[in-house]
Short mmCIF file of C-alpha atoms and ligand atoms in Angstrom, two decimals:
data_model
loop_
_atom_site.label_atom_id
_atom_site.label_comp_id
_atom_site.label_asym_id
_atom_site.label_seq_id
_atom_site.Cartn_x
_atom_site.Cartn_y
_atom_site.Cartn_z
CA MET A 1 84.96 120.57 124.36
CA SER A 2 83.99 118.27 127.25
CA GLN A 3 80.30 117.90 128.18
CA SER A 4 77.84 115.33 129.52
CA LEU A 5 77.37 112.29 127.31
CA THR A 6 73.58 112.69 127.38
CA ASP A 7 73.79 116.27 126.05
CA ALA A 8 76.36 115.30 123.41
CA LEU A 9 74.24 112.38 122.18
CA ALA A 10 71.23 114.70 121.97
CA ASP A 11 73.29 116.99 119.68
CA ILE A 12 74.34 113.98 117.56
CA ARG A 13 70.70 112.82 117.36
CA ALA A 14 69.58 116.19 116.02
CA LEU A 15 72.28 116.05 113.32
CA LEU A 16 71.51 112.44 112.33
CA LEU A 17 67.86 113.31 111.82
CA SER A 18 68.48 116.64 110.11
CA PRO A 19 68.03 117.07 106.33
CA GLN A 20 71.62 118.41 106.24
CA LEU A 21 73.12 115.01 107.14
CA THR A 22 75.53 113.71 104.47
CA ARG A 23 77.23 110.86 106.30
CA ALA A 24 77.82 109.50 109.80
CA VAL A 25 79.86 106.68 111.27
CA ALA A 26 79.73 105.15 114.74
CA ALA A 27 82.54 102.82 115.81
CA GLY A 28 84.80 101.83 118.68
CA ARG A 29 83.50 101.06 122.13
CA GLN A 30 83.18 102.67 125.51
CA ARG A 31 85.40 101.39 128.25
CA GLY A 32 84.32 97.95 129.49
CA ARG A 33 81.29 97.78 127.15
CA THR A 34 80.81 96.25 123.70
CA PRO A 35 78.23 97.44 121.16
CA SER A 36 76.10 94.77 119.48
CA VAL A 37 77.59 95.82 116.10
CA ALA A 38 81.21 96.76 115.37
CA ARG A 39 80.34 99.77 113.21
CA ALA A 40 77.33 101.65 111.87
CA GLN A 41 77.25 103.98 108.89
CA LEU A 42 74.32 106.29 108.09
CA ARG A 43 73.56 108.42 105.06
CA PRO A 44 70.51 109.73 103.24
CA VAL A 45 69.49 107.84 100.09
CA THR A 46 66.96 108.89 97.50
CA LEU A 47 64.47 106.11 96.74
CA ARG A 48 61.26 106.13 94.69
CA ALA A 49 59.40 106.44 97.98
CA GLY A 50 61.41 109.59 98.84
CA THR A 51 64.52 110.22 100.93
CA HIS A 52 65.25 107.48 103.44
CA LEU A 53 67.99 107.02 106.01
CA GLN A 54 70.30 104.20 104.97
CA ILE A 55 71.89 102.36 107.88
CA VAL A 56 74.69 99.88 107.26
CA THR A 57 75.85 97.92 110.28
CA THR A 58 78.55 95.32 110.45
CA ASP A 59 79.28 92.71 113.08
CA GLY A 60 82.90 92.64 111.91
CA THR A 61 82.31 90.00 109.23
CA ARG A 62 79.50 91.09 106.90
CA PRO A 63 77.48 94.28 106.41
CA LEU A 64 73.70 94.51 106.90
CA THR A 65 71.93 97.34 105.03
CA ARG A 66 68.46 98.73 105.68
CA ASN A 67 66.67 101.86 104.45
CA VAL A 68 64.47 103.49 107.05
CA ALA A 69 61.60 105.89 106.28
CA PRO A 70 61.81 109.41 107.71
CA GLY A 71 59.83 110.38 110.81
CA PRO A 72 59.19 107.91 113.64
CA PRO A 73 60.92 104.88 111.94
CA ALA A 74 64.16 106.88 111.43
CA GLU A 75 63.92 108.33 114.94
CA ALA A 76 63.51 104.86 116.47
CA ALA A 77 66.45 103.45 114.46
CA VAL A 78 68.69 106.38 115.42
CA ASP A 79 67.73 106.09 119.09
CA GLU A 80 68.58 102.40 119.00
CA LEU A 81 72.06 103.17 117.64
CA LEU A 82 72.63 106.04 120.08
CA ALA A 83 71.88 103.61 122.94
CA GLU A 84 74.76 101.38 121.80
CA PRO A 85 78.02 101.99 123.73
CA PHE A 86 80.02 103.23 120.71
CA GLY A 87 83.26 105.02 121.56
CA ASN A 88 83.14 107.45 118.62
CA TRP A 89 80.60 109.20 116.45
CA HIS A 90 81.68 111.06 113.34
CA VAL A 91 78.90 113.08 111.71
CA GLU A 92 79.17 115.16 108.54
CA THR A 93 76.50 117.58 107.44
CA THR A 94 76.51 120.01 104.52
CA ASP A 95 77.96 122.73 106.74
CA SER A 96 79.83 121.05 109.59
CA THR A 97 81.69 118.00 110.82
CA VAL A 98 81.12 116.86 114.38
CA GLN A 99 83.24 114.32 116.22
CA LEU A 100 82.10 112.81 119.48
CA ARG A 101 84.53 110.74 121.48
CA VAL A 102 83.65 109.09 124.76
CA THR A 103 86.54 109.31 127.22
CA LYS A 104 87.68 106.51 129.51
CA LYS A 105 85.69 108.20 132.32
CA GLY A 106 82.51 108.16 130.22
CA ALA A 107 82.50 111.91 129.50
CA ALA A 108 81.90 113.26 126.01
CA GLN A 109 84.43 115.22 123.99
CA LEU A 110 82.69 116.99 121.19
CA HIS A 111 84.60 118.70 118.42
CA ARG A 112 82.73 120.72 115.85
CA SER A 113 84.27 122.25 112.76
CA THR A 114 82.49 124.30 110.15
CA ALA A 115 83.07 123.31 106.55
CA ASP A 116 84.59 126.20 104.61
CA ARG A 117 82.66 125.37 101.48
CA ALA A 118 79.02 125.23 100.50
CA ALA A 119 78.97 121.47 100.05
CA THR A 120 76.06 119.87 98.31
CA ALA A 121 75.12 116.24 98.85
CA PRO A 122 75.81 114.98 95.31
CA ALA A 123 79.21 116.68 95.15
CA GLY A 124 79.97 115.23 98.58
CA HIS A 125 79.13 111.76 97.34
CA ASP A 126 81.36 112.09 94.25
CA ARG A 127 84.24 113.35 96.31
CA ALA A 128 83.75 110.64 98.93
CA LYS A 129 84.25 108.06 96.20
CA GLN A 130 87.32 109.84 94.86
CA TYR A 131 89.03 110.31 98.24
CA LEU A 132 89.19 108.26 101.42
CA LEU A 133 89.19 111.51 103.39
CA ASP A 134 87.71 114.42 101.50
CA PRO A 135 90.53 116.94 100.83
CA ASP A 136 88.07 119.67 101.90
CA ASP A 137 87.54 117.92 105.23
CA PRO A 138 87.93 120.50 108.02
CA LEU A 139 90.53 118.20 109.60
CA PHE A 140 93.01 119.25 106.92
CA THR A 141 92.20 122.93 107.43
CA ALA A 142 92.83 122.50 111.17
CA ILE A 143 96.21 120.82 110.60
CA GLY A 144 97.14 123.22 107.79
CA ALA A 145 98.01 120.69 105.06
CA SER A 146 98.60 121.91 101.49
CA ALA A 147 96.60 120.43 98.60
CA ALA A 148 99.66 118.39 97.55
CA LYS A 149 100.07 116.95 101.05
CA ARG A 150 96.35 116.10 101.25
CA ARG A 151 96.67 114.10 98.04
CA GLN A 152 99.79 112.31 99.29
CA VAL A 153 98.15 111.48 102.60
CA ASP A 154 95.02 110.20 100.87
CA ALA A 155 97.10 107.97 98.59
CA PHE A 156 99.02 106.68 101.58
CA LEU A 157 95.74 105.87 103.37
CA ARG A 158 94.56 103.93 100.32
CA ALA A 159 97.71 101.82 100.51
CA LEU A 160 97.05 101.37 104.22
CA ALA A 161 93.46 100.27 103.54
CA ALA A 162 94.76 97.70 101.04
CA THR A 163 97.25 96.36 103.58
CA LEU A 164 95.12 95.87 106.67
CA PRO A 165 92.89 92.80 106.93
CA ASP A 166 89.15 93.01 106.31
CA PRO A 167 87.48 92.97 108.80
CA LEU A 168 89.84 95.14 110.82
CA PRO A 169 91.14 93.64 114.05
CA THR A 170 88.99 94.31 117.10
CA GLY A 171 90.41 95.93 120.23
CA PRO A 172 93.01 98.71 120.32
CA LEU A 173 95.06 99.02 117.12
CA ARG A 174 98.39 100.57 118.10
CA VAL A 175 99.87 102.78 115.42
CA VAL A 176 103.09 104.78 115.31
CA ASP A 177 103.98 107.43 112.73
CA LEU A 178 107.78 107.77 112.72
CA GLY A 179 109.21 111.14 111.60
CA CYS A 180 105.68 112.54 111.77
CA GLY A 181 106.64 116.21 111.23
CA ASN A 182 103.43 118.26 111.21
CA ALA A 183 101.43 115.06 111.76
CA TYR A 184 99.27 115.31 108.65
CA LEU A 185 99.43 111.56 108.20
CA THR A 186 99.17 110.91 111.95
CA PHE A 187 95.84 112.70 112.30
CA ALA A 188 94.48 111.53 108.94
CA ALA A 189 95.35 107.89 109.73
CA TYR A 190 93.60 108.17 113.08
CA ARG A 191 90.47 109.62 111.46
CA TYR A 192 90.49 107.07 108.66
CA LEU A 193 90.88 104.13 111.06
CA VAL A 194 88.10 105.39 113.35
CA ASP A 195 85.81 105.80 110.33
CA ALA A 196 86.74 102.28 109.21
CA GLY A 197 85.60 100.87 112.55
CA ALA A 198 88.98 100.30 114.22
CA GLU A 199 90.02 101.50 117.66
CA PRO A 200 93.30 103.24 116.86
CA VAL A 201 95.70 104.49 119.50
CA VAL A 202 98.25 106.57 117.62
CA THR A 203 101.68 107.92 118.56
CA GLY A 204 103.58 110.42 116.43
CA VAL A 205 107.36 110.50 116.87
CA ASP A 206 109.58 113.32 115.70
CA VAL A 207 112.94 114.54 116.87
CA ARG A 208 111.67 118.12 116.98
CA THR A 209 110.29 119.26 120.32
CA ASP A 210 108.44 122.18 118.71
CA GLN A 211 106.54 119.67 116.56
CA ARG A 212 105.55 117.66 119.62
CA ARG A 213 104.20 120.80 121.32
CA ARG A 214 102.29 121.95 118.24
CA ASN A 215 100.88 118.51 117.45
CA THR A 216 99.86 117.84 121.06
CA ALA A 217 97.95 121.15 121.18
CA LEU A 218 96.27 120.28 117.89
CA ALA A 219 95.24 116.84 119.17
CA ALA A 220 93.56 118.52 122.17
CA GLU A 221 91.85 121.05 119.90
CA LEU A 222 90.53 118.26 117.67
CA GLY A 223 89.30 116.27 120.69
CA TYR A 224 91.75 113.41 120.03
CA ALA A 225 94.09 114.01 122.99
CA ASP A 226 93.52 110.60 124.64
CA GLN A 227 94.02 108.61 121.45
CA VAL A 228 96.64 110.59 119.52
CA THR A 229 99.80 111.51 121.41
CA PHE A 230 103.25 112.72 120.43
CA VAL A 231 106.75 111.93 121.57
CA ALA A 232 109.81 114.11 120.94
CA GLY A 233 112.76 111.82 120.30
CA THR A 234 114.71 109.97 117.67
CA ILE A 235 113.09 107.19 115.69
CA GLU A 236 115.83 104.90 116.96
CA GLN A 237 115.25 105.49 120.66
CA ALA A 238 111.87 107.12 121.32
CA VAL A 239 109.86 105.17 123.88
CA VAL A 240 106.67 103.74 122.40
CA ASP A 241 105.09 101.42 124.90
CA PRO A 242 103.22 99.13 124.34
CA PRO A 243 104.88 98.41 120.98
CA PRO A 244 102.80 99.24 117.90
CA ASP A 245 101.01 96.82 115.59
CA LEU A 246 101.29 99.20 112.64
CA VAL A 247 104.30 101.36 111.75
CA LEU A 248 103.99 104.27 109.32
CA ALA A 249 106.82 106.43 107.99
CA LEU A 250 106.16 108.99 105.28
CA HIS A 251 109.29 110.66 103.89
CA ALA A 252 111.49 110.17 106.94
CA CYS A 253 114.75 111.67 105.70
CA ASP A 254 117.58 109.51 104.32
CA THR A 255 118.56 106.84 106.85
CA ALA A 256 115.67 107.77 109.18
CA THR A 257 113.67 105.35 107.01
CA ASP A 258 116.20 102.63 107.95
CA ASP A 259 115.77 103.57 111.61
CA ALA A 260 111.99 103.23 111.17
CA LEU A 261 112.27 99.81 109.51
CA ALA A 262 114.73 98.53 112.13
CA ARG A 263 112.40 99.72 114.87
CA ALA A 264 109.43 98.03 113.21
CA VAL A 265 111.35 94.73 113.06
CA ALA A 266 112.46 95.07 116.70
CA TRP A 267 108.85 95.71 117.70
CA GLN A 268 107.73 92.84 115.48
CA ALA A 269 105.08 95.15 114.09
CA ARG A 270 102.44 93.30 112.08
CA TRP A 271 102.25 95.90 109.30
CA VAL A 272 104.80 98.43 108.07
CA LEU A 273 104.28 101.13 105.44
CA ALA A 274 107.31 103.28 104.69
CA ALA A 275 107.67 105.76 101.82
CA PRO A 276 111.37 106.67 101.79
CA CYS A 277 112.62 110.18 101.12
CA CYS A 278 116.13 111.13 100.00
CA HIS A 279 118.74 108.33 99.70
CA HIS A 280 122.21 109.71 100.46
CA ASP A 281 123.84 106.88 102.38
CA ILE A 282 124.33 104.26 99.64
CA ALA A 283 124.87 106.97 96.97
CA ALA A 284 127.84 108.26 98.99
CA GLN A 285 129.24 104.71 99.34
CA LEU A 286 128.94 104.11 95.57
CA ARG A 287 130.71 107.40 94.84
CA ARG A 288 133.74 106.41 96.88
CA GLN A 289 134.59 103.19 95.00
CA PRO A 290 134.62 101.54 91.55
CA ALA A 291 131.54 99.57 90.49
CA PRO A 292 131.86 95.78 90.06
CA HIS A 293 132.51 94.62 86.49
CA PRO A 294 130.59 95.06 84.13
CA TYR A 295 128.29 97.54 85.90
CA GLY A 296 130.53 100.65 85.71
CA PRO A 297 128.28 102.43 83.16
CA LEU A 298 125.33 102.12 85.58
CA VAL A 299 126.95 104.61 87.93
CA SER A 300 129.18 106.59 85.56
CA ALA A 301 126.99 109.71 85.43
CA GLY A 302 125.95 111.46 88.65
CA ILE A 303 122.21 111.25 87.93
CA LEU A 304 122.45 107.55 86.99
CA ARG A 305 124.39 106.84 90.18
CA GLU A 306 121.79 108.67 92.27
CA ARG A 307 118.90 106.80 90.68
CA PHE A 308 120.69 103.50 90.90
CA ALA A 309 121.48 104.22 94.57
CA ASP A 310 117.75 104.78 95.18
CA VAL A 311 116.90 101.44 93.57
CA LEU A 312 119.71 99.57 95.32
CA THR A 313 118.84 101.07 98.73
CA ASP A 314 115.18 100.10 98.54
CA THR A 315 115.95 96.68 97.05
CA LEU A 316 118.26 95.96 99.98
CA ARG A 317 115.69 97.26 102.47
CA ALA A 318 113.00 95.02 101.00
CA THR A 319 115.34 92.02 101.01
CA LEU A 320 116.33 92.62 104.63
CA LEU A 321 112.68 92.84 105.64
CA ARG A 322 111.95 89.57 103.82
CA ALA A 323 114.87 87.94 105.61
CA ALA A 324 113.39 89.23 108.88
CA GLY A 325 110.14 87.37 108.17
CA TYR A 326 108.02 89.95 106.34
CA ARG A 327 106.11 89.65 103.07
CA VAL A 328 107.09 92.81 101.20
CA ASP A 329 105.64 94.69 98.22
CA VAL A 330 107.40 97.60 96.63
CA VAL A 331 104.81 99.80 94.93
CA GLU A 332 104.13 103.34 93.75
CA PHE A 333 101.59 104.77 96.18
CA ILE A 334 100.91 107.95 94.19
CA ASP A 335 101.58 109.17 90.67
CA SER A 336 105.06 110.69 90.24
CA GLN A 337 103.52 114.00 89.09
CA HIS A 338 102.45 114.57 92.72
CA THR A 339 105.78 113.66 94.31
CA PRO A 340 108.93 112.01 92.92
CA ARG A 341 109.23 110.30 96.33
CA ASN A 342 106.38 107.97 95.48
CA LEU A 343 107.78 104.53 96.28
CA LEU A 344 106.25 102.59 99.15
CA LEU A 345 107.68 99.61 101.01
CA ARG A 346 104.70 97.71 102.31
CA ALA A 347 105.38 94.81 104.65
CA ARG A 348 103.24 92.29 106.50
CA ARG A 349 104.78 90.09 109.15
CA GLY A 350 104.68 86.31 108.61
CA GLY A 351 104.21 83.91 105.72
CA VAL A 352 107.77 84.06 104.38
CA PRO A 353 108.97 80.47 104.07
CA ASP A 354 112.38 80.88 102.38
CA SER A 355 114.22 83.36 104.53
CA PRO A 356 117.69 81.71 103.84
CA ALA A 357 117.24 82.39 100.09
CA HIS A 358 116.57 86.06 100.83
CA GLN A 359 119.59 86.19 103.08
CA ARG A 360 121.79 84.69 100.33
CA ALA A 361 120.48 87.13 97.71
CA TYR A 362 121.12 89.96 100.10
CA ALA A 363 124.68 88.82 100.90
CA GLU A 364 125.57 88.58 97.19
CA LEU A 365 124.23 92.04 96.44
CA VAL A 366 126.06 93.85 99.24
CA ASP A 367 129.18 91.83 98.54
CA GLN A 368 129.31 92.70 94.84
CA TRP A 369 128.59 96.36 95.39
CA ASN A 370 130.66 96.51 98.57
CA VAL A 371 128.09 98.58 100.45
CA THR A 372 126.90 98.48 104.05
CA PRO A 373 123.32 99.76 104.36
CA ARG A 374 122.35 101.34 107.65
CA LEU A 375 119.42 98.96 108.04
CA GLN A 376 121.82 96.01 107.96
CA THR A 377 124.00 97.60 110.63
CA LEU A 378 121.00 98.31 112.86
CA LEU A 379 119.51 94.83 112.53
CA ALA A 380 122.83 93.07 112.99
CA ALA A 381 123.69 95.10 116.08
CA GLY A 382 120.19 94.67 117.50
CA THR A 383 120.69 98.05 119.17
CA THR A 384 117.35 99.45 118.17
CA SER A 385 114.98 99.45 121.10
CA GLY A 386 112.11 96.99 120.79
CA ASP A 387 110.70 98.16 124.13
CA THR A 388 108.78 95.31 125.72
CA ARG A 389 108.65 92.77 122.86
CA PRO A 390 111.59 90.37 122.48
CA PRO A 391 114.20 91.36 119.87
CA ALA A 392 113.71 90.01 116.32
CA THR A 393 116.28 87.81 114.58
CA ALA A 394 119.19 89.89 113.33
CA VAL A 395 120.43 89.55 109.77
CA SER A 396 124.16 89.82 109.20
C1 SAM B 401 110.33 115.31 105.33
S1 SAM B 401 109.63 115.39 106.91
C2 SAM B 401 108.19 114.40 106.72
C3 SAM B 401 107.18 114.67 107.77
C4 SAM B 401 105.87 113.89 107.63
N1 SAM B 401 106.04 112.48 107.77
C5 SAM B 401 105.18 114.22 106.34
O1 SAM B 401 105.23 113.42 105.40
O2 SAM B 401 104.62 115.30 106.25
C6 SAM B 401 110.71 114.36 107.86
C7 SAM B 401 110.50 114.49 109.38
O3 SAM B 401 111.27 113.48 109.99
C8 SAM B 401 111.89 114.01 111.15
N2 SAM B 401 113.09 113.19 111.38
C9 SAM B 401 114.15 113.03 110.55
N3 SAM B 401 115.04 112.19 111.08
C10 SAM B 401 114.52 111.80 112.28
C11 SAM B 401 114.97 110.90 113.31
N4 SAM B 401 116.12 110.23 113.18
N5 SAM B 401 114.21 110.75 114.40
C12 SAM B 401 113.03 111.41 114.52
N6 SAM B 401 112.55 112.26 113.58
C13 SAM B 401 113.29 112.45 112.48
C14 SAM B 401 112.17 115.45 110.81
O4 SAM B 401 112.27 116.26 111.97
C15 SAM B 401 110.96 115.81 109.96
O5 SAM B 401 109.93 116.36 110.73
#
């Protein structure tokens, strides 16, 4: 809902000073203006002297914490923060979540959702520690995510938090979610990054036009329409301009993960997090030919061949990324009881001194197993669109 900024800030003020407040975060900046602090976080704390308002501000390097007494001191501190040109306010109370976003034109977009649970402050605090985004957060109700998906998304966000630098970069952080489907991760990543003090500009890409329509309507409903947009197109070719700093891909099917990685390299994205889904491509290549001696038993049974194909595919992907100049970790981002597709390739651009060694290791592996991964083909051909950044070095 669009309204005047003065009215919206008055609503936010009432919530910040209400006894129902559980947590609030102010971050980002209004067009052409810079707040004196990068981020402010408010929450009630119980001290011997009674309940105070705790305010933690950060200038982007170190946090400053103060506890303010209720009444005029809290009102003055809140008014001071409301006068800062923050671009976003996120306020949670025991019965609602309110998001205020200031548009480029200086208008206010206020989105209010009612919590569907009788939350109490202590439970809220416990949950906040357990999850980056509370699984009962109304955001998830709005986007319709199942409990299993909420857990997966939360685990993925934890891996994201561990990947990005601290403090987060200032200025717009361009993010793309490739194969976004229903955009659970897209919206949750946006919310998490705003809460963390970044200025995310997020694009979700999916080949399905119906998903683009649904997700775009949802972004408008949530008040995120300017910052979270959707493109219907293939991962290989969809136009994302300017190129993203951060590439996410959660369970993009089969070789769509290769398309996502090739695109990330072509864009020279600074950070890439990809959790692959099914791996059919290399499994099919292994099935068609004998294994090199003495590794026949590794692929003699169907299930062994499938599992080995998974390992070989992701090993080759990681090696190709290293050869392309990325530092790569291969980790489990969530326990396998939640999803068997729990492997995450996590890559940061730069700081890889021995690229020729990675290229040699890669060449020996594909040579012995006589396989041609799709990622290799894409990088060697350099056909994947890097939009406006120059193409990255191809690996043959
Ligand atoms: C298994 S779903 C995962 C969706 C979402 N990332 C999630 O985890 O909930 C895979 C999605 O990738 C999309 N997809 C698969 N191949 C694609 C391609 N080559 N280009 C664009 N989208 C693709 C599908 O349409 C589908 O929505």
